[in-house]
Amino acid sequence: KDIDAVVIATPDHWHAYIGIAAVKAGKDVYGEKPLTHNVHEALTLTKAVRDSGRIFQTGSQQRSSKEFRVACELVRNGVIGKIKTITTSFGDPAPVYNLKEEPAEPGLDWDRWCGPGPLKPYNSILSPRGVHNHFPAWRMTREFGGGMITDWGAHHIDIAQWGLGVDESGPVEVKSAGPDAKRGAQLIYADGTVLTHGEGKGVSFYGTDGEIHVNRGKFELVLGGKVIQRFFSKEEDKGTSLERAYTLAEREYLKDAKVKLYDSKNHHDDWLNSIKTRERPICDVAIGATTVISCHLMNM
């Protein structure tokens, strides 16, 4: 009873179960992305949060970084015209479990680790022995994660959908690039916009009048084929900075903006503030659900 809130940072296949248990117990939750391990869990968790009236922040923290907000505001206010296509750049989907069995780590309840997932042979790649200083690779097995589609994809698809204004609707169609392809899957939205999993600069919006490219610490606005503002690295873009690039773009093209997006300065502070105010945070459970469902569709 002395616990007010819960942070979920387990492997993906445990997210929904812990989240549902926490909100049913009256706790507010910060749940790491990807929100859930499958579509059904995303819908069930969202309903549990709504039924409980609890605050739930999804850990899609790019929404609380200004380069992403400015990029999405430029898109939403029509600065680059009507959006035709989006390219999101991240790695591969996860293969099925193919790791060799190793002697179990002493003291580890492997059955509980596998939990709601299938009971697979223990391998230290999933749950390293002792103290380690790297991110364990459990996400790169389909049974416990979704590969880079639900890892980086959950971040970049989230921003793409923020820019499109489809946070609580998502795509209406998904297209495969073929059974052996690791790039090229497409999500199609109701207005005809096509999002492609490909190679690029992070999240790239292509409109009738220009382009916007955004990634962590990177920002570029192109209008009529001319680079207006850009910062990708100190080596490439001497004499400017990330903050200068997005600030000048904001000052010039958003001074009379009709669409203003949720302005969060810090993702964790935003969650803590929502716990106090009882207002939904910047990446509420329904937003995290739409994003992760899009990721699962792409994986499928």
mmCIF file of C-alpha atoms in Angstrom:
data_model
loop_
_atom_site.group_PDB
_atom_site.id
_atom_site.type_symbol
_atom_site.label_atom_id
_atom_site.label_comp_id
_atom_site.label_asym_id
_atom_site.label_seq_id
_atom_site.Cartn_x
_atom_site.Cartn_y
_atom_site.Cartn_z
ATOM 1 C CA LYS A 1 0.000 0.000 0.000
ATOM 2 C CA ASP A 2 2.970 2.317 0.380
ATOM 3 C CA ILE A 3 3.751 1.988 -3.371
ATOM 4 C CA ASP A 4 2.201 4.722 -5.515
ATOM 5 C CA ALA A 5 3.609 3.906 -8.946
ATOM 6 C CA VAL A 6 5.349 1.160 -10.900
ATOM 7 C CA VAL A 7 8.001 1.275 -13.622
ATOM 8 C CA ILE A 8 8.023 -1.719 -15.999
ATOM 9 C CA ALA A 9 11.391 -2.395 -17.645
ATOM 10 C CA THR A 10 11.220 -6.169 -18.063
ATOM 11 C CA PRO A 11 11.525 -8.116 -21.328
ATOM 12 C CA ASP A 12 8.622 -7.326 -23.662
ATOM 13 C CA HIS A 13 6.604 -10.513 -23.125
ATOM 14 C CA TRP A 14 5.980 -9.541 -19.469
ATOM 15 C CA HIS A 15 4.906 -5.903 -20.043
ATOM 16 C CA ALA A 16 1.140 -6.363 -20.357
ATOM 17 C CA TYR A 17 0.739 -8.801 -17.465
ATOM 18 C CA ILE A 18 2.599 -6.573 -15.016
ATOM 19 C CA GLY A 19 0.867 -3.437 -16.316
ATOM 20 C CA ILE A 20 -2.612 -4.926 -15.914
ATOM 21 C CA ALA A 21 -1.810 -6.229 -12.426
ATOM 22 C CA ALA A 22 -0.403 -2.829 -11.411
ATOM 23 C CA VAL A 23 -3.370 -0.713 -12.549
ATOM 24 C CA LYS A 24 -5.835 -3.199 -11.040
ATOM 25 C CA ALA A 25 -3.940 -2.734 -7.772
ATOM 26 C CA GLY A 26 -4.444 1.023 -8.054
ATOM 27 C CA LYS A 27 -0.935 1.982 -9.151
ATOM 28 C CA ASP A 28 0.081 4.508 -11.793
ATOM 29 C CA VAL A 29 2.504 3.050 -14.343
ATOM 30 C CA TYR A 30 5.431 3.958 -16.568
ATOM 31 C CA GLY A 31 5.672 1.123 -19.097
ATOM 32 C CA GLU A 32 8.701 0.785 -21.341
ATOM 33 C CA LYS A 33 8.179 0.481 -25.061
ATOM 34 C CA PRO A 34 7.220 -1.594 -26.929
ATOM 35 C CA LEU A 35 4.070 -1.438 -24.855
ATOM 36 C CA THR A 36 3.102 -5.107 -25.353
ATOM 37 C CA HIS A 37 4.220 -8.306 -27.071
ATOM 38 C CA ASN A 38 1.147 -8.703 -29.303
ATOM 39 C CA VAL A 39 -1.990 -6.942 -30.530
ATOM 40 C CA HIS A 40 -4.403 -8.605 -28.092
ATOM 41 C CA GLU A 41 -2.304 -7.498 -25.097
ATOM 42 C CA ALA A 42 -2.285 -3.892 -26.367
ATOM 43 C CA LEU A 43 -6.085 -3.795 -26.466
ATOM 44 C CA THR A 44 -6.466 -5.580 -23.119
ATOM 45 C CA LEU A 45 -3.953 -3.350 -21.327
ATOM 46 C CA THR A 46 -5.571 -0.184 -22.685
ATOM 47 C CA LYS A 47 -8.979 -1.312 -21.426
ATOM 48 C CA ALA A 48 -7.537 -2.188 -18.000
ATOM 49 C CA VAL A 49 -5.965 1.275 -17.693
ATOM 50 C CA ARG A 50 -9.197 3.009 -18.695
ATOM 51 C CA ASP A 51 -11.300 0.863 -16.346
ATOM 52 C CA SER A 52 -8.944 1.622 -13.456
ATOM 53 C CA GLY A 53 -8.620 5.362 -14.064
ATOM 54 C CA ARG A 54 -4.861 5.149 -13.526
ATOM 55 C CA ILE A 55 -2.132 7.186 -15.224
ATOM 56 C CA PHE A 56 -0.034 5.246 -17.746
ATOM 57 C CA GLN A 57 2.963 6.710 -19.562
ATOM 58 C CA THR A 58 4.556 4.742 -22.427
ATOM 59 C CA GLY A 59 8.350 5.064 -22.564
ATOM 60 C CA SER A 60 8.442 6.552 -26.078
ATOM 61 C CA GLN A 61 10.632 9.379 -24.844
ATOM 62 C CA GLN A 62 11.362 10.891 -28.266
ATOM 63 C CA ARG A 63 8.057 12.754 -27.873
ATOM 64 C CA SER A 64 9.700 14.757 -25.085
ATOM 65 C CA SER A 65 12.650 15.848 -27.262
ATOM 66 C CA LYS A 66 12.171 19.162 -29.017
ATOM 67 C CA GLU A 67 13.590 18.195 -32.428
ATOM 68 C CA PHE A 68 10.810 15.600 -32.774
ATOM 69 C CA ARG A 69 8.048 17.920 -31.594
ATOM 70 C CA VAL A 70 9.125 20.720 -33.948
ATOM 71 C CA ALA A 71 9.391 18.258 -36.855
ATOM 72 C CA CYS A 72 5.869 16.965 -36.199
ATOM 73 C CA GLU A 73 4.452 20.479 -35.791
ATOM 74 C CA LEU A 74 5.967 21.459 -39.152
ATOM 75 C CA VAL A 75 4.267 18.432 -40.706
ATOM 76 C CA ARG A 76 0.938 18.993 -38.965
ATOM 77 C CA ASN A 77 0.852 22.656 -40.017
ATOM 78 C CA GLY A 78 1.391 21.835 -43.692
ATOM 79 C CA VAL A 79 4.817 23.447 -44.013
ATOM 80 C CA ILE A 80 5.995 20.731 -46.433
ATOM 81 C CA GLY A 81 2.568 20.389 -48.058
ATOM 82 C CA LYS A 82 0.481 17.222 -48.181
ATOM 83 C CA ILE A 83 2.370 14.202 -46.875
ATOM 84 C CA LYS A 84 2.726 11.484 -49.503
ATOM 85 C CA THR A 85 5.233 9.041 -48.050
ATOM 86 C CA ILE A 86 7.244 8.406 -44.877
ATOM 87 C CA THR A 87 10.401 6.339 -44.541
ATOM 88 C CA THR A 88 11.371 4.961 -41.140
ATOM 89 C CA SER A 89 14.837 3.504 -40.701
ATOM 90 C CA PHE A 90 15.660 0.749 -38.204
ATOM 91 C CA GLY A 91 16.864 -2.868 -38.154
ATOM 92 C CA ASP A 92 15.469 -6.324 -38.736
ATOM 93 C CA PRO A 93 12.502 -8.298 -37.429
ATOM 94 C CA ALA A 94 13.285 -11.052 -34.917
ATOM 95 C CA PRO A 95 13.905 -14.670 -35.961
ATOM 96 C CA VAL A 96 12.380 -17.607 -34.083
ATOM 97 C CA TYR A 97 14.264 -18.956 -31.064
ATOM 98 C CA ASN A 98 17.334 -20.879 -32.204
ATOM 99 C CA LEU A 99 19.761 -20.622 -29.272
ATOM 100 C CA LYS A 100 21.518 -23.665 -27.843
ATOM 101 C CA GLU A 101 20.686 -24.781 -24.331
ATOM 102 C CA GLU A 102 23.175 -23.914 -21.586
ATOM 103 C CA PRO A 103 23.257 -24.938 -17.923
ATOM 104 C CA ALA A 104 20.866 -22.641 -16.059
ATOM 105 C CA GLU A 105 22.197 -19.706 -14.100
ATOM 106 C CA PRO A 106 22.271 -20.693 -10.394
ATOM 107 C CA GLY A 107 19.448 -18.974 -8.525
ATOM 108 C CA LEU A 108 17.534 -17.983 -11.654
ATOM 109 C CA ASP A 109 13.895 -19.094 -11.868
ATOM 110 C CA TRP A 110 13.952 -19.665 -15.630
ATOM 111 C CA ASP A 111 10.347 -20.836 -15.745
ATOM 112 C CA ARG A 112 9.279 -17.528 -14.199
ATOM 113 C CA TRP A 113 11.542 -15.553 -16.574
ATOM 114 C CA CYS A 114 9.790 -17.204 -19.546
ATOM 115 C CA GLY A 115 6.496 -16.596 -17.740
ATOM 116 C CA PRO A 116 3.653 -16.005 -20.206
ATOM 117 C CA GLY A 117 5.968 -16.827 -23.110
ATOM 118 C CA PRO A 118 6.959 -20.358 -24.176
ATOM 119 C CA LEU A 119 9.325 -22.285 -21.917
ATOM 120 C CA LYS A 120 12.470 -22.358 -24.053
ATOM 121 C CA PRO A 121 15.913 -23.790 -23.233
ATOM 122 C CA TYR A 122 17.998 -21.394 -21.105
ATOM 123 C CA ASN A 123 20.676 -19.365 -22.872
ATOM 124 C CA SER A 124 22.792 -16.616 -21.317
ATOM 125 C CA ILE A 125 22.237 -14.357 -24.357
ATOM 126 C CA LEU A 126 18.691 -13.866 -23.056
ATOM 127 C CA SER A 127 19.527 -13.609 -19.363
ATOM 128 C CA PRO A 128 23.269 -12.986 -18.843
ATOM 129 C CA ARG A 129 25.124 -14.469 -15.908
ATOM 130 C CA GLY A 130 26.057 -12.188 -13.027
ATOM 131 C CA VAL A 131 26.662 -8.459 -13.406
ATOM 132 C CA HIS A 132 26.837 -7.296 -17.027
ATOM 133 C CA ASN A 133 27.164 -3.925 -18.744
ATOM 134 C CA HIS A 134 25.270 -4.556 -21.983
ATOM 135 C CA PHE A 135 21.651 -4.773 -23.123
ATOM 136 C CA PRO A 136 20.667 -8.474 -23.212
ATOM 137 C CA ALA A 137 19.522 -9.652 -26.655
ATOM 138 C CA TRP A 138 16.193 -11.245 -25.667
ATOM 139 C CA ARG A 139 14.400 -8.833 -27.990
ATOM 140 C CA MET A 140 16.066 -10.546 -30.952
ATOM 141 C CA THR A 141 13.987 -13.701 -30.501
ATOM 142 C CA ARG A 142 10.384 -13.693 -31.715
ATOM 143 C CA GLU A 143 9.084 -15.503 -28.637
ATOM 144 C CA PHE A 144 10.187 -12.752 -26.220
ATOM 145 C CA GLY A 145 10.501 -9.624 -28.376
ATOM 146 C CA GLY A 146 9.927 -8.167 -31.808
ATOM 147 C CA GLY A 147 13.445 -7.489 -33.030
ATOM 148 C CA MET A 148 14.384 -3.994 -34.093
ATOM 149 C CA ILE A 149 10.826 -3.475 -35.385
ATOM 150 C CA THR A 150 9.544 -3.172 -31.820
ATOM 151 C CA ASP A 151 12.826 -1.727 -30.527
ATOM 152 C CA TRP A 152 13.783 1.290 -32.662
ATOM 153 C CA GLY A 153 10.632 0.858 -34.721
ATOM 154 C CA ALA A 154 8.480 1.596 -31.692
ATOM 155 C CA HIS A 155 10.303 4.934 -31.379
ATOM 156 C CA HIS A 156 10.287 5.997 -35.031
ATOM 157 C CA ILE A 157 6.823 4.730 -36.013
ATOM 158 C CA ASP A 158 5.535 6.553 -32.921
ATOM 159 C CA ILE A 159 6.940 9.841 -34.242
ATOM 160 C CA ALA A 160 5.637 9.162 -37.764
ATOM 161 C CA GLN A 161 2.123 8.643 -36.400
ATOM 162 C CA TRP A 162 2.404 11.739 -34.187
ATOM 163 C CA GLY A 163 3.239 13.746 -37.296
ATOM 164 C CA LEU A 164 0.308 12.234 -39.186
ATOM 165 C CA GLY A 165 -2.113 12.835 -36.303
ATOM 166 C CA VAL A 166 -3.215 9.184 -36.098
ATOM 167 C CA ASP A 167 -2.254 8.487 -32.488
ATOM 168 C CA GLU A 168 -5.441 6.633 -31.636
ATOM 169 C CA SER A 169 -6.317 5.163 -35.037
ATOM 170 C CA GLY A 170 -3.172 3.892 -36.772
ATOM 171 C CA PRO A 171 -2.859 2.318 -40.233
ATOM 172 C CA VAL A 172 -5.728 0.779 -42.192
ATOM 173 C CA GLU A 173 -3.629 -1.595 -44.300
ATOM 174 C CA VAL A 174 -0.284 -3.391 -44.153
ATOM 175 C CA LYS A 175 1.744 -4.724 -47.101
ATOM 176 C CA SER A 176 4.504 -7.312 -46.977
ATOM 177 C CA ALA A 177 7.720 -6.964 -48.944
ATOM 178 C CA GLY A 178 7.914 -10.756 -49.284
ATOM 179 C CA PRO A 179 8.459 -13.756 -46.986
ATOM 180 C CA ASP A 180 12.257 -13.410 -46.827
ATOM 181 C CA ALA A 181 12.544 -9.619 -46.892
ATOM 182 C CA LYS A 182 13.928 -7.671 -43.937
ATOM 183 C CA ARG A 183 13.078 -4.245 -45.367
ATOM 184 C CA GLY A 184 10.210 -2.859 -47.385
ATOM 185 C CA ALA A 185 7.098 -3.628 -45.330
ATOM 186 C CA GLN A 186 4.554 -0.824 -45.587
ATOM 187 C CA LEU A 187 1.845 0.667 -43.406
ATOM 188 C CA ILE A 188 -0.900 2.561 -45.240
ATOM 189 C CA TYR A 189 -3.085 5.193 -43.573
ATOM 190 C CA ALA A 190 -6.637 6.318 -44.304
ATOM 191 C CA ASP A 191 -5.511 9.451 -46.182
ATOM 192 C CA GLY A 192 -3.322 7.360 -48.505
ATOM 193 C CA THR A 193 0.017 8.110 -46.837
ATOM 194 C CA VAL A 194 2.421 5.164 -47.138
ATOM 195 C CA LEU A 195 5.014 4.474 -44.423
ATOM 196 C CA THR A 196 7.878 2.217 -45.529
ATOM 197 C CA HIS A 197 10.436 0.367 -43.411
ATOM 198 C CA GLY A 198 13.628 1.180 -45.272
ATOM 199 C CA GLU A 199 17.026 2.830 -45.087
ATOM 200 C CA GLY A 200 17.236 6.505 -44.280
ATOM 201 C CA LYS A 201 17.767 9.200 -41.680
ATOM 202 C CA GLY A 202 15.458 7.982 -38.903
ATOM 203 C CA VAL A 203 12.003 9.386 -39.661
ATOM 204 C CA SER A 204 11.625 11.099 -43.036
ATOM 205 C CA PHE A 205 8.417 12.880 -44.063
ATOM 206 C CA TYR A 206 8.060 13.580 -47.806
ATOM 207 C CA GLY A 207 5.437 16.149 -48.776
ATOM 208 C CA THR A 208 4.359 17.902 -51.952
ATOM 209 C CA ASP A 209 6.456 20.969 -51.036
ATOM 210 C CA GLY A 210 9.406 19.564 -49.106
ATOM 211 C CA GLU A 211 10.935 17.095 -46.698
ATOM 212 C CA ILE A 212 11.580 16.774 -42.980
ATOM 213 C CA HIS A 213 14.140 14.342 -41.562
ATOM 214 C CA VAL A 214 14.472 13.812 -37.809
ATOM 215 C CA ASN A 215 16.369 11.474 -35.524
ATOM 216 C CA ARG A 216 17.886 11.760 -32.064
ATOM 217 C CA GLY A 217 20.103 14.830 -32.161
ATOM 218 C CA LYS A 218 19.397 15.312 -35.881
ATOM 219 C CA PHE A 219 17.050 17.624 -37.766
ATOM 220 C CA GLU A 220 16.629 18.728 -41.380
ATOM 221 C CA LEU A 221 14.030 20.846 -43.180
ATOM 222 C CA VAL A 222 14.057 20.938 -46.993
ATOM 223 C CA LEU A 223 11.690 23.174 -48.996
ATOM 224 C CA GLY A 224 11.547 23.270 -52.795
ATOM 225 C CA GLY A 225 14.684 21.147 -52.976
ATOM 226 C CA LYS A 226 16.680 23.609 -50.842
ATOM 227 C CA VAL A 227 18.009 22.796 -47.359
ATOM 228 C CA ILE A 228 16.545 25.446 -45.053
ATOM 229 C CA GLN A 229 17.842 24.197 -41.689
ATOM 230 C CA ARG A 230 19.963 21.171 -40.909
ATOM 231 C CA PHE A 231 22.049 19.648 -38.147
ATOM 232 C CA PHE A 232 23.169 16.027 -38.300
ATOM 233 C CA SER A 233 26.650 16.199 -36.745
ATOM 234 C CA LYS A 234 29.347 18.687 -35.748
ATOM 235 C CA GLU A 235 31.577 17.289 -38.483
ATOM 236 C CA GLU A 236 28.986 17.648 -41.257
ATOM 237 C CA ASP A 237 27.306 20.857 -40.126
ATOM 238 C CA LYS A 238 29.944 23.238 -38.783
ATOM 239 C CA GLY A 239 28.842 26.604 -37.465
ATOM 240 C CA THR A 240 25.414 25.512 -36.300
ATOM 241 C CA SER A 241 23.813 23.227 -33.731
ATOM 242 C CA LEU A 242 20.741 21.064 -33.310
ATOM 243 C CA GLU A 243 19.050 23.664 -31.116
ATOM 244 C CA ARG A 244 19.791 26.458 -33.585
ATOM 245 C CA ALA A 245 18.446 24.434 -36.520
ATOM 246 C CA TYR A 246 15.074 23.531 -35.016
ATOM 247 C CA THR A 247 14.688 26.891 -33.245
ATOM 248 C CA LEU A 248 15.158 28.857 -36.470
ATOM 249 C CA ALA A 249 12.755 26.521 -38.286
ATOM 250 C CA GLU A 250 10.199 26.940 -35.519
ATOM 251 C CA ARG A 251 10.624 30.726 -35.429
ATOM 252 C CA GLU A 252 10.225 31.121 -39.195
ATOM 253 C CA TYR A 253 7.559 28.570 -40.062
ATOM 254 C CA LEU A 254 5.541 28.021 -36.878
ATOM 255 C CA LYS A 255 5.068 31.569 -35.597
ATOM 256 C CA ASP A 256 1.392 31.493 -36.631
ATOM 257 C CA ALA A 257 0.907 27.731 -36.243
ATOM 258 C CA LYS A 258 -2.670 26.595 -35.870
ATOM 259 C CA VAL A 259 -1.627 23.153 -34.565
ATOM 260 C CA LYS A 260 0.380 23.076 -31.345
ATOM 261 C CA LEU A 261 1.416 19.674 -30.033
ATOM 262 C CA TYR A 262 1.823 18.590 -26.408
ATOM 263 C CA ASP A 263 5.040 20.213 -25.151
ATOM 264 C CA SER A 264 6.899 17.977 -22.693
ATOM 265 C CA LYS A 265 10.381 18.992 -21.548
ATOM 266 C CA ASN A 266 11.192 15.683 -19.835
ATOM 267 C CA HIS A 267 9.437 12.345 -20.324
ATOM 268 C CA HIS A 268 9.791 11.102 -16.745
ATOM 269 C CA ASP A 269 8.864 14.460 -15.210
ATOM 270 C CA ASP A 270 5.830 14.572 -17.490
ATOM 271 C CA TRP A 271 4.677 11.224 -16.037
ATOM 272 C CA LEU A 272 5.227 12.374 -12.449
ATOM 273 C CA ASN A 273 3.328 15.594 -13.161
ATOM 274 C CA SER A 274 0.417 13.597 -14.604
ATOM 275 C CA ILE A 275 0.303 11.532 -11.423
ATOM 276 C CA LYS A 276 -0.250 14.792 -9.530
ATOM 277 C CA THR A 277 -2.712 16.428 -11.941
ATOM 278 C CA ARG A 278 -4.485 13.206 -13.069
ATOM 279 C CA GLU A 279 -4.311 14.475 -16.668
ATOM 280 C CA ARG A 280 -3.083 12.037 -19.328
ATOM 281 C CA PRO A 281 0.665 12.212 -20.071
ATOM 282 C CA ILE A 282 2.245 12.911 -23.457
ATOM 283 C CA CYS A 283 2.395 9.215 -24.405
ATOM 284 C CA ASP A 284 -0.713 7.751 -22.814
ATOM 285 C CA VAL A 285 -1.405 4.006 -22.981
ATOM 286 C CA ALA A 286 -3.680 4.358 -26.031
ATOM 287 C CA ILE A 287 -0.891 6.059 -27.973
ATOM 288 C CA GLY A 288 1.589 3.362 -26.970
ATOM 289 C CA ALA A 289 -0.971 0.754 -28.008
ATOM 290 C CA THR A 290 -1.466 2.242 -31.477
ATOM 291 C CA THR A 291 2.294 2.399 -32.004
ATOM 292 C CA VAL A 292 2.985 -1.150 -30.894
ATOM 293 C CA ILE A 293 0.074 -2.535 -32.920
ATOM 294 C CA SER A 294 1.617 -0.873 -35.987
ATOM 295 C CA CYS A 295 4.925 -2.553 -35.121
ATOM 296 C CA HIS A 296 3.277 -5.965 -34.753
ATOM 297 C CA LEU A 297 1.493 -5.556 -38.102
ATOM 298 C CA MET A 298 4.825 -4.760 -39.730
ATOM 299 C CA ASN A 299 6.448 -7.792 -38.092
ATOM 300 C CA MET A 300 3.644 -10.030 -39.310
#
